[in-house]
mmCIF file of C-alpha atoms in Angstrom:
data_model
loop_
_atom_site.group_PDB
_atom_site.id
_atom_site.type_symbol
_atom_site.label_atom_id
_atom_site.label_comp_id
_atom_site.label_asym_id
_atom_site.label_seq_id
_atom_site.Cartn_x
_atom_site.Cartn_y
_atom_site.Cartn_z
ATOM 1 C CA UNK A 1 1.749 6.071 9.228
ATOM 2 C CA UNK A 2 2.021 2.513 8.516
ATOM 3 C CA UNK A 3 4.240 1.382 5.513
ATOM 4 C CA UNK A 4 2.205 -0.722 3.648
ATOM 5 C CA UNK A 5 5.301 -3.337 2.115
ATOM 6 C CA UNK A 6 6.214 -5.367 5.391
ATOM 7 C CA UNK A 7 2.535 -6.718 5.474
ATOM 8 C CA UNK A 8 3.144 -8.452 2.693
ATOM 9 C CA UNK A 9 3.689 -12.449 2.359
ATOM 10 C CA UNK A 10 6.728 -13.322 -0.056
ATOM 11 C CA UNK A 11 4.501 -15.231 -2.412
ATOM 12 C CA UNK A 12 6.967 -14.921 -5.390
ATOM 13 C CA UNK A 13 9.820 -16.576 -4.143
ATOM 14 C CA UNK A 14 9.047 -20.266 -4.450
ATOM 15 C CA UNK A 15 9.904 -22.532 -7.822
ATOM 16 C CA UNK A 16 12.729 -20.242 -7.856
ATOM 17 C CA UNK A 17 15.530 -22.477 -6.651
ATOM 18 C CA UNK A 18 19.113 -20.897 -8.587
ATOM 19 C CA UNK A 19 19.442 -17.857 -10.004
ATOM 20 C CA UNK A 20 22.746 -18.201 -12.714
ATOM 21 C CA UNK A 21 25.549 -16.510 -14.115
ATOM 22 C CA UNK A 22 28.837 -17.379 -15.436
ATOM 23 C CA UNK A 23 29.388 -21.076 -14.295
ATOM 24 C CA UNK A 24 28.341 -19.794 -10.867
ATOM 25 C CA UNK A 25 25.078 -19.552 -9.018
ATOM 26 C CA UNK A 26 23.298 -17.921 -5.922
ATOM 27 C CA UNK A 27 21.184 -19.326 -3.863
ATOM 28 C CA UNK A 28 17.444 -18.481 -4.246
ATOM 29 C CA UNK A 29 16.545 -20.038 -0.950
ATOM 30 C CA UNK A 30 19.273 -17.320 1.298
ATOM 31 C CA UNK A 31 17.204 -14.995 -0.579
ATOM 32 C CA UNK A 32 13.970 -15.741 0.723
ATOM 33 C CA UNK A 33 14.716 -17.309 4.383
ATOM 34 C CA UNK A 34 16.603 -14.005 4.995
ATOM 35 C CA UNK A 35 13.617 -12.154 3.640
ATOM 36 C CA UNK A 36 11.176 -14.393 5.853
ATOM 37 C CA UNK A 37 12.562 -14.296 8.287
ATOM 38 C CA UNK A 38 12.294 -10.192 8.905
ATOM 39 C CA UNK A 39 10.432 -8.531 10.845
ATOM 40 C CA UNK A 40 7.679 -6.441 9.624
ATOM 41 C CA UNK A 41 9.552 -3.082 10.111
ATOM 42 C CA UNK A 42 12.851 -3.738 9.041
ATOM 43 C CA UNK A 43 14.625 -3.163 6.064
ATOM 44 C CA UNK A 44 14.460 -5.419 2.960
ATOM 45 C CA UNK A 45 17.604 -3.976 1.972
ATOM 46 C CA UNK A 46 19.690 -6.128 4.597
ATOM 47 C CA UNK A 47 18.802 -9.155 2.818
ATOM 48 C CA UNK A 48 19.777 -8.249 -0.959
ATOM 49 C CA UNK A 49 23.564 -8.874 -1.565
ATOM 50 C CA UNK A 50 23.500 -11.981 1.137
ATOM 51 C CA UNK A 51 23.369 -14.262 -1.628
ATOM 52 C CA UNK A 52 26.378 -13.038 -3.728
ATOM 53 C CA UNK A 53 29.020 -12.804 -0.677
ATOM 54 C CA UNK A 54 27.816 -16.491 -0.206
ATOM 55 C CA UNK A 55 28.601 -17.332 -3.790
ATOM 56 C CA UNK A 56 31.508 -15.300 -3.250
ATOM 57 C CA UNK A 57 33.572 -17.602 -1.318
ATOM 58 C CA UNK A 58 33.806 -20.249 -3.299
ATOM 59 C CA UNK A 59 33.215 -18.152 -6.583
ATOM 60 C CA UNK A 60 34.645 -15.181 -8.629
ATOM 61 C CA UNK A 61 32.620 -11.924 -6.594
ATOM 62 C CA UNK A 62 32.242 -10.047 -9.997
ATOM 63 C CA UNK A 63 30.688 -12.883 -11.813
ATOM 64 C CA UNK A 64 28.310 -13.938 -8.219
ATOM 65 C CA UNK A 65 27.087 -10.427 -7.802
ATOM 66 C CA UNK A 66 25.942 -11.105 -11.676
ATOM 67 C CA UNK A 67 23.893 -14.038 -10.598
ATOM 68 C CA UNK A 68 22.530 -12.313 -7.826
ATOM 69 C CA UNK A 69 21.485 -9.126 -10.113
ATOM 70 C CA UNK A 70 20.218 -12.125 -12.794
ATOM 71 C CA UNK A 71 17.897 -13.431 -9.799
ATOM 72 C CA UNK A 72 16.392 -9.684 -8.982
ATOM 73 C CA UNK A 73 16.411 -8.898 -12.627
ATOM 74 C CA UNK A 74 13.708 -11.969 -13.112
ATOM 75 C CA UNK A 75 12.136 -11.451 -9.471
ATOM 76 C CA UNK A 76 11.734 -7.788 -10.925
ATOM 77 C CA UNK A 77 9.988 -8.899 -14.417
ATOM 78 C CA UNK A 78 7.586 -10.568 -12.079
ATOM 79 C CA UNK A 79 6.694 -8.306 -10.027
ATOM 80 C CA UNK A 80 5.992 -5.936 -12.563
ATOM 81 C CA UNK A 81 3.867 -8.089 -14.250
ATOM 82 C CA UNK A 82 2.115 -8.328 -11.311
ATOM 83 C CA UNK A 83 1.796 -4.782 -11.139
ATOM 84 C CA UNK A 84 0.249 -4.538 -14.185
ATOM 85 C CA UNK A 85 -2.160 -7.222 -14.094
ATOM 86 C CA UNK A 86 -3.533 -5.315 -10.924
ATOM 87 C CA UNK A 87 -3.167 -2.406 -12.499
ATOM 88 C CA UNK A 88 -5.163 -3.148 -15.796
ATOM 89 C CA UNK A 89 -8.051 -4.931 -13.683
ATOM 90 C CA UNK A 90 -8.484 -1.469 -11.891
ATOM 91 C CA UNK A 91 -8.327 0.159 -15.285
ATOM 92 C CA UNK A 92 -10.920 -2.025 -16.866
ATOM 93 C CA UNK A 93 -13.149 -2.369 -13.401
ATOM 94 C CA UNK A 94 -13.298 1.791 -13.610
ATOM 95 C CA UNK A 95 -14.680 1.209 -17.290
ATOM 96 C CA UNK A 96 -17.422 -1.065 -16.622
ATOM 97 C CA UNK A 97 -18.615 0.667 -13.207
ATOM 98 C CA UNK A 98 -18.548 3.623 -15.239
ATOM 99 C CA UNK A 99 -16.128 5.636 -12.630
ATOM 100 C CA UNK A 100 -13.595 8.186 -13.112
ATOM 101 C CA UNK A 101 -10.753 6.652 -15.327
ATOM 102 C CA UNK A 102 -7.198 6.263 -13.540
ATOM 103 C CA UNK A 103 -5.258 4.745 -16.839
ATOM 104 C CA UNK A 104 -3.428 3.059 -13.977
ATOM 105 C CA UNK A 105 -1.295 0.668 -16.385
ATOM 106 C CA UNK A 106 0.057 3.311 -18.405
ATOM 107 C CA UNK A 107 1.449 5.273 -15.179
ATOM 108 C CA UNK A 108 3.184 2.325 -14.099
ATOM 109 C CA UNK A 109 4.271 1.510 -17.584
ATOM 110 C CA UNK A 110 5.469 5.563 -17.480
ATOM 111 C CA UNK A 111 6.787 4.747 -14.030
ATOM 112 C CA UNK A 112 8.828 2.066 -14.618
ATOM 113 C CA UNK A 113 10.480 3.106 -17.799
ATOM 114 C CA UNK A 114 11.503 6.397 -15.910
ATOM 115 C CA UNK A 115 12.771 4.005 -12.857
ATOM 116 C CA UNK A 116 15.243 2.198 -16.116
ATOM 117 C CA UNK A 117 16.669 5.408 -17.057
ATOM 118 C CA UNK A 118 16.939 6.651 -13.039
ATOM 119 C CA UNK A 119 19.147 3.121 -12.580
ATOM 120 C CA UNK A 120 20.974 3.358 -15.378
ATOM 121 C CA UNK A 121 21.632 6.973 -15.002
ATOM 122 C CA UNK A 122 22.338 7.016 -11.035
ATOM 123 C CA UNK A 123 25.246 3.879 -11.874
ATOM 124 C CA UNK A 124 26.656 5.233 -14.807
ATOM 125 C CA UNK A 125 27.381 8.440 -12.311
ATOM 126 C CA UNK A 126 28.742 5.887 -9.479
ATOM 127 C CA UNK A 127 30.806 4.196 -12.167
ATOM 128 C CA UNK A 128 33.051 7.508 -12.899
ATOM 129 C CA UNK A 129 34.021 7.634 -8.934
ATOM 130 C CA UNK A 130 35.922 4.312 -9.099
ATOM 131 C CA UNK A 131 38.904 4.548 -10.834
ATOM 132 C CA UNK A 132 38.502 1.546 -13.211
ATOM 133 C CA UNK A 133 35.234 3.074 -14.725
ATOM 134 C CA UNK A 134 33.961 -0.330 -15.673
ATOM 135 C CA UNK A 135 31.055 -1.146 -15.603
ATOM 136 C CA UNK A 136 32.190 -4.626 -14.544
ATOM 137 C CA UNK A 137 33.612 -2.918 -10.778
ATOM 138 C CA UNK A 138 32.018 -4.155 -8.078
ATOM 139 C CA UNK A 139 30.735 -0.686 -7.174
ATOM 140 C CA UNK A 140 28.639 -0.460 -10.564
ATOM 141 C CA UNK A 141 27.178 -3.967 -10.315
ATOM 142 C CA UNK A 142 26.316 -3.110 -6.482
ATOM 143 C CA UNK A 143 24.459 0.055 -7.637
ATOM 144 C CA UNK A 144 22.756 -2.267 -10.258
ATOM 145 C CA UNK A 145 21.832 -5.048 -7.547
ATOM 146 C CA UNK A 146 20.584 -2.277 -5.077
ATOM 147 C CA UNK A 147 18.285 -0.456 -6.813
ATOM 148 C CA UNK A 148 17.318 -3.443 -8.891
ATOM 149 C CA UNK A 149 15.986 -5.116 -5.657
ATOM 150 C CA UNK A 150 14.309 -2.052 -4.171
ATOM 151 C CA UNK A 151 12.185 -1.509 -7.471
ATOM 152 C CA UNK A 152 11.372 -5.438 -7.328
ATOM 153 C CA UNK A 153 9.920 -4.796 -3.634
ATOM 154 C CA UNK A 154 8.167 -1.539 -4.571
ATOM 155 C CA UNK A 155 6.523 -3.736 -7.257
ATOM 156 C CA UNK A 156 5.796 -6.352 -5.408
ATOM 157 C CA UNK A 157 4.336 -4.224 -2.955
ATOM 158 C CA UNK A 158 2.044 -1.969 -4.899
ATOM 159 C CA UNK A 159 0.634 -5.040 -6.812
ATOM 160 C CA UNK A 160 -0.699 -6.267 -3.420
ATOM 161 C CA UNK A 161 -2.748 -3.752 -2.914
ATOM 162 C CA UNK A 162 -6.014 -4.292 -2.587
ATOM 163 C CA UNK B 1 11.915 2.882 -0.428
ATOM 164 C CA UNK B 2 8.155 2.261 0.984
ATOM 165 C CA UNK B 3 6.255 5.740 -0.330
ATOM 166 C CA UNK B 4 2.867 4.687 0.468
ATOM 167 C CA UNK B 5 1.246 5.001 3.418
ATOM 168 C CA UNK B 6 -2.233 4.244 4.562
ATOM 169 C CA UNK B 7 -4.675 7.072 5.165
ATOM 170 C CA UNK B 8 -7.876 5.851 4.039
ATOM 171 C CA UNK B 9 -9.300 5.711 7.138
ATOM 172 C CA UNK B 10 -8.597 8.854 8.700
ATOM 173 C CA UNK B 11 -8.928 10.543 4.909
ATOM 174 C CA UNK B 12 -12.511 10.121 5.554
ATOM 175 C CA UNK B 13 -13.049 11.095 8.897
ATOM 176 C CA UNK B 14 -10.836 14.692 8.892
ATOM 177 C CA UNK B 15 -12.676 17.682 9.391
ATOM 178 C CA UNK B 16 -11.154 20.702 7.541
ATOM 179 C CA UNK B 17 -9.159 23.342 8.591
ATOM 180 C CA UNK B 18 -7.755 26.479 6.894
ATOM 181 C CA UNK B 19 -4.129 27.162 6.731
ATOM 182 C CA UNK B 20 -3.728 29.425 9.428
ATOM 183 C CA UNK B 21 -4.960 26.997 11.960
ATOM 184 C CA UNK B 22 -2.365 24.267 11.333
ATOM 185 C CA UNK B 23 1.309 25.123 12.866
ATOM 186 C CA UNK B 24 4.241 24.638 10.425
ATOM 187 C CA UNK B 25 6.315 21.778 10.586
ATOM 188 C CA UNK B 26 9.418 21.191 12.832
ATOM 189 C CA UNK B 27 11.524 18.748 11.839
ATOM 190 C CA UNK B 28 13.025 18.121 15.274
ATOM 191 C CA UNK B 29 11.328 14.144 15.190
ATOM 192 C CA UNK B 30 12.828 13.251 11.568
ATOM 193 C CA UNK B 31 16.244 14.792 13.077
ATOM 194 C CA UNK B 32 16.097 13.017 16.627
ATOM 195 C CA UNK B 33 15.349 9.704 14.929
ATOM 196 C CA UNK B 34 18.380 10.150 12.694
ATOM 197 C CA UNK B 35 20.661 11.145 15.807
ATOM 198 C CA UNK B 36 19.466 7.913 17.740
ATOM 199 C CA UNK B 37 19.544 5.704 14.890
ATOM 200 C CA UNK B 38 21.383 2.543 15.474
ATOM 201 C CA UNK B 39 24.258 1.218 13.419
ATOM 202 C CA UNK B 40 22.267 -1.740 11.959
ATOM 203 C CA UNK B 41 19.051 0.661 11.164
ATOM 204 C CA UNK B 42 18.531 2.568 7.639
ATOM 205 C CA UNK B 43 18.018 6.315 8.082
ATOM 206 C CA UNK B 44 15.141 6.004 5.626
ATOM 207 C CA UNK B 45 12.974 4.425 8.421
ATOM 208 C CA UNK B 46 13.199 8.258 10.038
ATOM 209 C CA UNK B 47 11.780 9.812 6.500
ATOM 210 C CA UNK B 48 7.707 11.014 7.854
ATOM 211 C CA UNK B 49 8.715 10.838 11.810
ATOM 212 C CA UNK B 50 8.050 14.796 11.842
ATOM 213 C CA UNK B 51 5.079 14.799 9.392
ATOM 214 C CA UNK B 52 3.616 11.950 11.839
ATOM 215 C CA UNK B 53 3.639 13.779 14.948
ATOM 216 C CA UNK B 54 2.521 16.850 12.326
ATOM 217 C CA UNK B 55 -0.923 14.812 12.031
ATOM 218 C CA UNK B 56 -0.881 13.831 15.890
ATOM 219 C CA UNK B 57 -0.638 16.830 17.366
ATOM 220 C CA UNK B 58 -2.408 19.339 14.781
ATOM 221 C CA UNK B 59 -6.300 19.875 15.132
ATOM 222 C CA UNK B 60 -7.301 18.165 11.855
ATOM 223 C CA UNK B 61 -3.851 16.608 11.053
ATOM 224 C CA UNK B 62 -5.637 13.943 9.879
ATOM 225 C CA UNK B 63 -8.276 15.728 7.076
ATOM 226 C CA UNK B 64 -7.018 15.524 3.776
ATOM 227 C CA UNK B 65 -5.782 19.025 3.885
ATOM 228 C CA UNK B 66 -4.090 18.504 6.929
ATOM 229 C CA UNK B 67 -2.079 15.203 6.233
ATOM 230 C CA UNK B 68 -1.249 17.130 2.669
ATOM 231 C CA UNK B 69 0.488 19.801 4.560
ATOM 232 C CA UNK B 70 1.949 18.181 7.290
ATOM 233 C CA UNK B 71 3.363 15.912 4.677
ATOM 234 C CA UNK B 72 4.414 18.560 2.638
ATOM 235 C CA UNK B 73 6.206 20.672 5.430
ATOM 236 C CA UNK B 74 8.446 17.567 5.565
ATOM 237 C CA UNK B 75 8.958 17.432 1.573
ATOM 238 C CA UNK B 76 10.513 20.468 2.004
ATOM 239 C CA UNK B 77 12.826 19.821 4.417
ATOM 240 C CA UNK B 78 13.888 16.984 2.692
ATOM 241 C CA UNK B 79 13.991 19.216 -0.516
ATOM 242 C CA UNK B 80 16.213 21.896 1.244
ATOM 243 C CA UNK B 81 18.918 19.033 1.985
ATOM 244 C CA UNK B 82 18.975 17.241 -1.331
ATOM 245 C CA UNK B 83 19.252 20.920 -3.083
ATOM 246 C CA UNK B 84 22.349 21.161 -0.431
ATOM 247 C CA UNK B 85 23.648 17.857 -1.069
ATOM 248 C CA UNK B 86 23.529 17.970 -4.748
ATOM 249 C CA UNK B 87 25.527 21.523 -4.363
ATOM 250 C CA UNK B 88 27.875 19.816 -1.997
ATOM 251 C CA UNK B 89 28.351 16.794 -4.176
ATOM 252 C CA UNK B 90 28.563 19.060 -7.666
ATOM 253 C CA UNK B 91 31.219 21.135 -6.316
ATOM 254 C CA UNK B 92 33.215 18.128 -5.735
ATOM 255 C CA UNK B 93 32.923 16.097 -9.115
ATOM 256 C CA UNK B 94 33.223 19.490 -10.453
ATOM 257 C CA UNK B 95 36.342 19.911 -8.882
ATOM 258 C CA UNK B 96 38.342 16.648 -9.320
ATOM 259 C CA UNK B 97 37.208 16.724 -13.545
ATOM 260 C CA UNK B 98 39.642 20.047 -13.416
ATOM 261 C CA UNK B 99 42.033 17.971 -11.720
ATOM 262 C CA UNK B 100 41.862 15.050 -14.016
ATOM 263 C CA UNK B 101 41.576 17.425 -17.274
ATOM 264 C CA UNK B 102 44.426 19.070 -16.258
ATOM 265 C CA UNK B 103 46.187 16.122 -16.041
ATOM 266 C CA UNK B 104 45.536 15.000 -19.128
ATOM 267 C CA UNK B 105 43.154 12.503 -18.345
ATOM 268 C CA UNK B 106 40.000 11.437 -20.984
ATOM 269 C CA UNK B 107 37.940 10.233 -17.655
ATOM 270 C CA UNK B 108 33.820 10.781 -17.984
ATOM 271 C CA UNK B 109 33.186 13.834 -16.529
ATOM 272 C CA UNK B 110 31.703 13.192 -12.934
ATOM 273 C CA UNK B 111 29.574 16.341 -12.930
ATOM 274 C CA UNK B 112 28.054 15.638 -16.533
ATOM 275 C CA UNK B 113 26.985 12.322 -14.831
ATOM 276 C CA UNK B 114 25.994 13.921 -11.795
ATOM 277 C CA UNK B 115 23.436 16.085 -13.667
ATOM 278 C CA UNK B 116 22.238 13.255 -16.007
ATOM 279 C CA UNK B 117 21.281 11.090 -12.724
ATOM 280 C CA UNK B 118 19.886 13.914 -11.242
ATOM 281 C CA UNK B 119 17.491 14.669 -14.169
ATOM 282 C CA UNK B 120 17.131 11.124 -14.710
ATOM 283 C CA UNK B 121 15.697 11.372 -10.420
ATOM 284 C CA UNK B 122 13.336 13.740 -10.911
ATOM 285 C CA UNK B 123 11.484 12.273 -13.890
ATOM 286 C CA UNK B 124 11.538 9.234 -12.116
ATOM 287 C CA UNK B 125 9.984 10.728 -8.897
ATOM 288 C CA UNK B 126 7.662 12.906 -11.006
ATOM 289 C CA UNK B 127 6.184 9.665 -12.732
ATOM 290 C CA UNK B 128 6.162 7.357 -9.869
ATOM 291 C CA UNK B 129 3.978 9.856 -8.452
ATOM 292 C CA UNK B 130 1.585 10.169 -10.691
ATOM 293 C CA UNK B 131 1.580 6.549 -10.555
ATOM 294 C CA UNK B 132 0.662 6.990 -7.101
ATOM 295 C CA UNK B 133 -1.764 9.359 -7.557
ATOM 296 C CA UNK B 134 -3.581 6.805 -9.964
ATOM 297 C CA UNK B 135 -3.826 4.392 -7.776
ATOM 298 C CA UNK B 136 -6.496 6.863 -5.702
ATOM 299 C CA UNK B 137 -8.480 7.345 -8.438
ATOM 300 C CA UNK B 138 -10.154 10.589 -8.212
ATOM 301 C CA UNK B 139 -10.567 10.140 -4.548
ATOM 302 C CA UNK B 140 -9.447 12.823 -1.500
ATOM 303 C CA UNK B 141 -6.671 9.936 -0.707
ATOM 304 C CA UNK B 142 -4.733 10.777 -4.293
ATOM 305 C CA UNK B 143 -3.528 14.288 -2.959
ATOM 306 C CA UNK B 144 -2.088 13.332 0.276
ATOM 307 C CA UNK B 145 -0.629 10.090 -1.327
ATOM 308 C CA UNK B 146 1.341 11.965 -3.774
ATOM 309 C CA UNK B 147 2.864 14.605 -1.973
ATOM 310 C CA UNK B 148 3.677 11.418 0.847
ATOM 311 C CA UNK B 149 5.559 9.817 -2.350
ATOM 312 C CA UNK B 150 6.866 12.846 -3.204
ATOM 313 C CA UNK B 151 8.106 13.119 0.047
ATOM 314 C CA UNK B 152 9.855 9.837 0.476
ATOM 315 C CA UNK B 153 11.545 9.876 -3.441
ATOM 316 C CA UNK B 154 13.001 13.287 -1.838
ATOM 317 C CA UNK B 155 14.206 12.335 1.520
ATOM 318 C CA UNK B 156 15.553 9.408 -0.246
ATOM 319 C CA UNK B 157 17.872 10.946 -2.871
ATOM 320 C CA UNK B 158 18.328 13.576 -0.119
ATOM 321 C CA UNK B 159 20.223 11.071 2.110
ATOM 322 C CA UNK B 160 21.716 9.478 -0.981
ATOM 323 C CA UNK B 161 23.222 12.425 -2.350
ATOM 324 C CA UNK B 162 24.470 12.938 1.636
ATOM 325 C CA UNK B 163 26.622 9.686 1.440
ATOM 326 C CA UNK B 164 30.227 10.259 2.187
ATOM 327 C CA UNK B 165 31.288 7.925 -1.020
ATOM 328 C CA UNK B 166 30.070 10.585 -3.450
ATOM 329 C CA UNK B 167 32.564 13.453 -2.004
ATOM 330 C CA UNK B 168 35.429 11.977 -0.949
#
């Protein structure tokens, strides 16, 4: 069973230089090298959070891990878009070869609203472990810049299919 | 996080086989892979390592019907733990909201928020799924597709709902 993500080229990451929050900024470009240079099989996930520890040393962590959920909250937007462009053009390619409608775009439209409430849901139940309950701990925004990045590759994945 | 898998090609080649013909589903391979995994590897690269060997080694493992119940065999392992870890984890939010009522405390309940981001998980499997499914059309691929998403979301939560962070 192959796992269709890691054949995928990282087309989206370029033009995207600084991703900013609070005076401080991540870098785009630790981002994707880390992400280039991975190896088909492993784990996206080791790269996402690279970017704010960076930031981190010479900035405030709270306000860096910000940035770096700013950078996947835009690299998310994109890839959904991309989604859906895919997604309509199999919609409307099923209309005029007369098949079987799959009303692809408003799945993923179902989809991803569902996948907003799941994140905000699954941190807001993180966020009542750590004693500060803020939604500003470190714990919350890491739940936040987690699962924000592994819906952004799901995206970015499914819109490359063919 | 990766719930689809490629099965077009053997989708169309499988010959079909009734139910009693195909053995059920150890998960010995998913639970060796998580025993040898490596410090640096994520567990979630072990989610499907029993339903593969399911398909390998099962006459028509690789039909529709075949991959669809391999595949599902594994769902339900997966379903058995996250219905134990959510018990396990429920038990324990459950328990520290008496503590903190009964000291007083105004604290968010842990195992109201437990319950919201577990309902929140299942819609959200439920309708990336049928997103899935969509994406096969009405094609033979949309049935084994879904129940492989379905099987991923699950193992997923499963092993999330395992972590030690959310019953300590």
């Amino acid at each position: 069973m192959k796992v269709l993500g890691f054949l995928l080229g990282l087309t989206v990451l370029s033009g995207v230089p600084l991703a900013q929050a609070e005076g401080v900024s991540v870098s785009a470009d630790l981002i994707g090298s880390c992400l280039s240079g991975l190896e088909r099989e492993k784990d996206k996930r080791i790269c996402v959070g690279l970017a704010a520890q960076n930031c981190a040393q010479s900035g405030e962590l709270s306000a860096c891990l910000d940035a770096e959920i700013a950078y996947w909250e835009a690299r998310l937007t994109v890839g959904f878009g991309m989604a859906l462009d895919r997604a309509q053009g199999k919609d409307s390619d099923a209309v005029s070869l007369e098949l079987e409608t799959r009303d692809q775009a408003v799945a993923l439209r179902t989809a991803q609203d569902s996948w907003q409430a799941y994140r905000r849901a699954t941190c807001a139940f993180e966020q009542t472990l750590w004693e500060t309950g803020a939604a500003s701990s470190p714990e919350a925004q890491g739940c936040h810049l987690y699962l924000t990045a592994e819906q952004t590759f799901y995206l970015e994945a499914v819109a490359l299919i063919e | 996080m990766w719930k689809i898998v490629t099965f077009s090609a053997a989708v169309a080649t499988g010959v079909a086989v009734s139910a009693e013909e195909l053995t059920s589903l150890s998960p010995a391979a998913t639970e060796r892979c998580l025993a040898e995994m490596t410090e640096n590897q994520n567990p979630t690269s072990c989610i499907g390592s029993s339903a593969n060997l399911c398909m390998e080694t099962t006459e028509g493992g690789w039909s529709t019907y075949g991959m669809s119940h391999c595949l599902d065999q594994e769902r339900q392992y997966w379903d058995d733990r996250l219905n134990a870890a959510y018990k396990n984890v429920r038990t324990k939010r459950k328990a520290t909201d008496t503590e903190m009522a009964e000291l007083g405390s105004a604290a968010p309940s842990q195992g109201d928020a437990l319950k919201k981001m577990q309902r929140a998980w299942i819609a959200y499997r439920d309708a990336t799924c049928d997103y899935e499914r969509s994406l096969w059309g009405g094609g033979t691929g949309g049935g084994p597709a879904t129940v492989s998403c379905l099987m991923y979301l699950t193992a997923e939560q499963a092993l999330y709902l395992e972590a030690d962070g959310l019953v300590d």
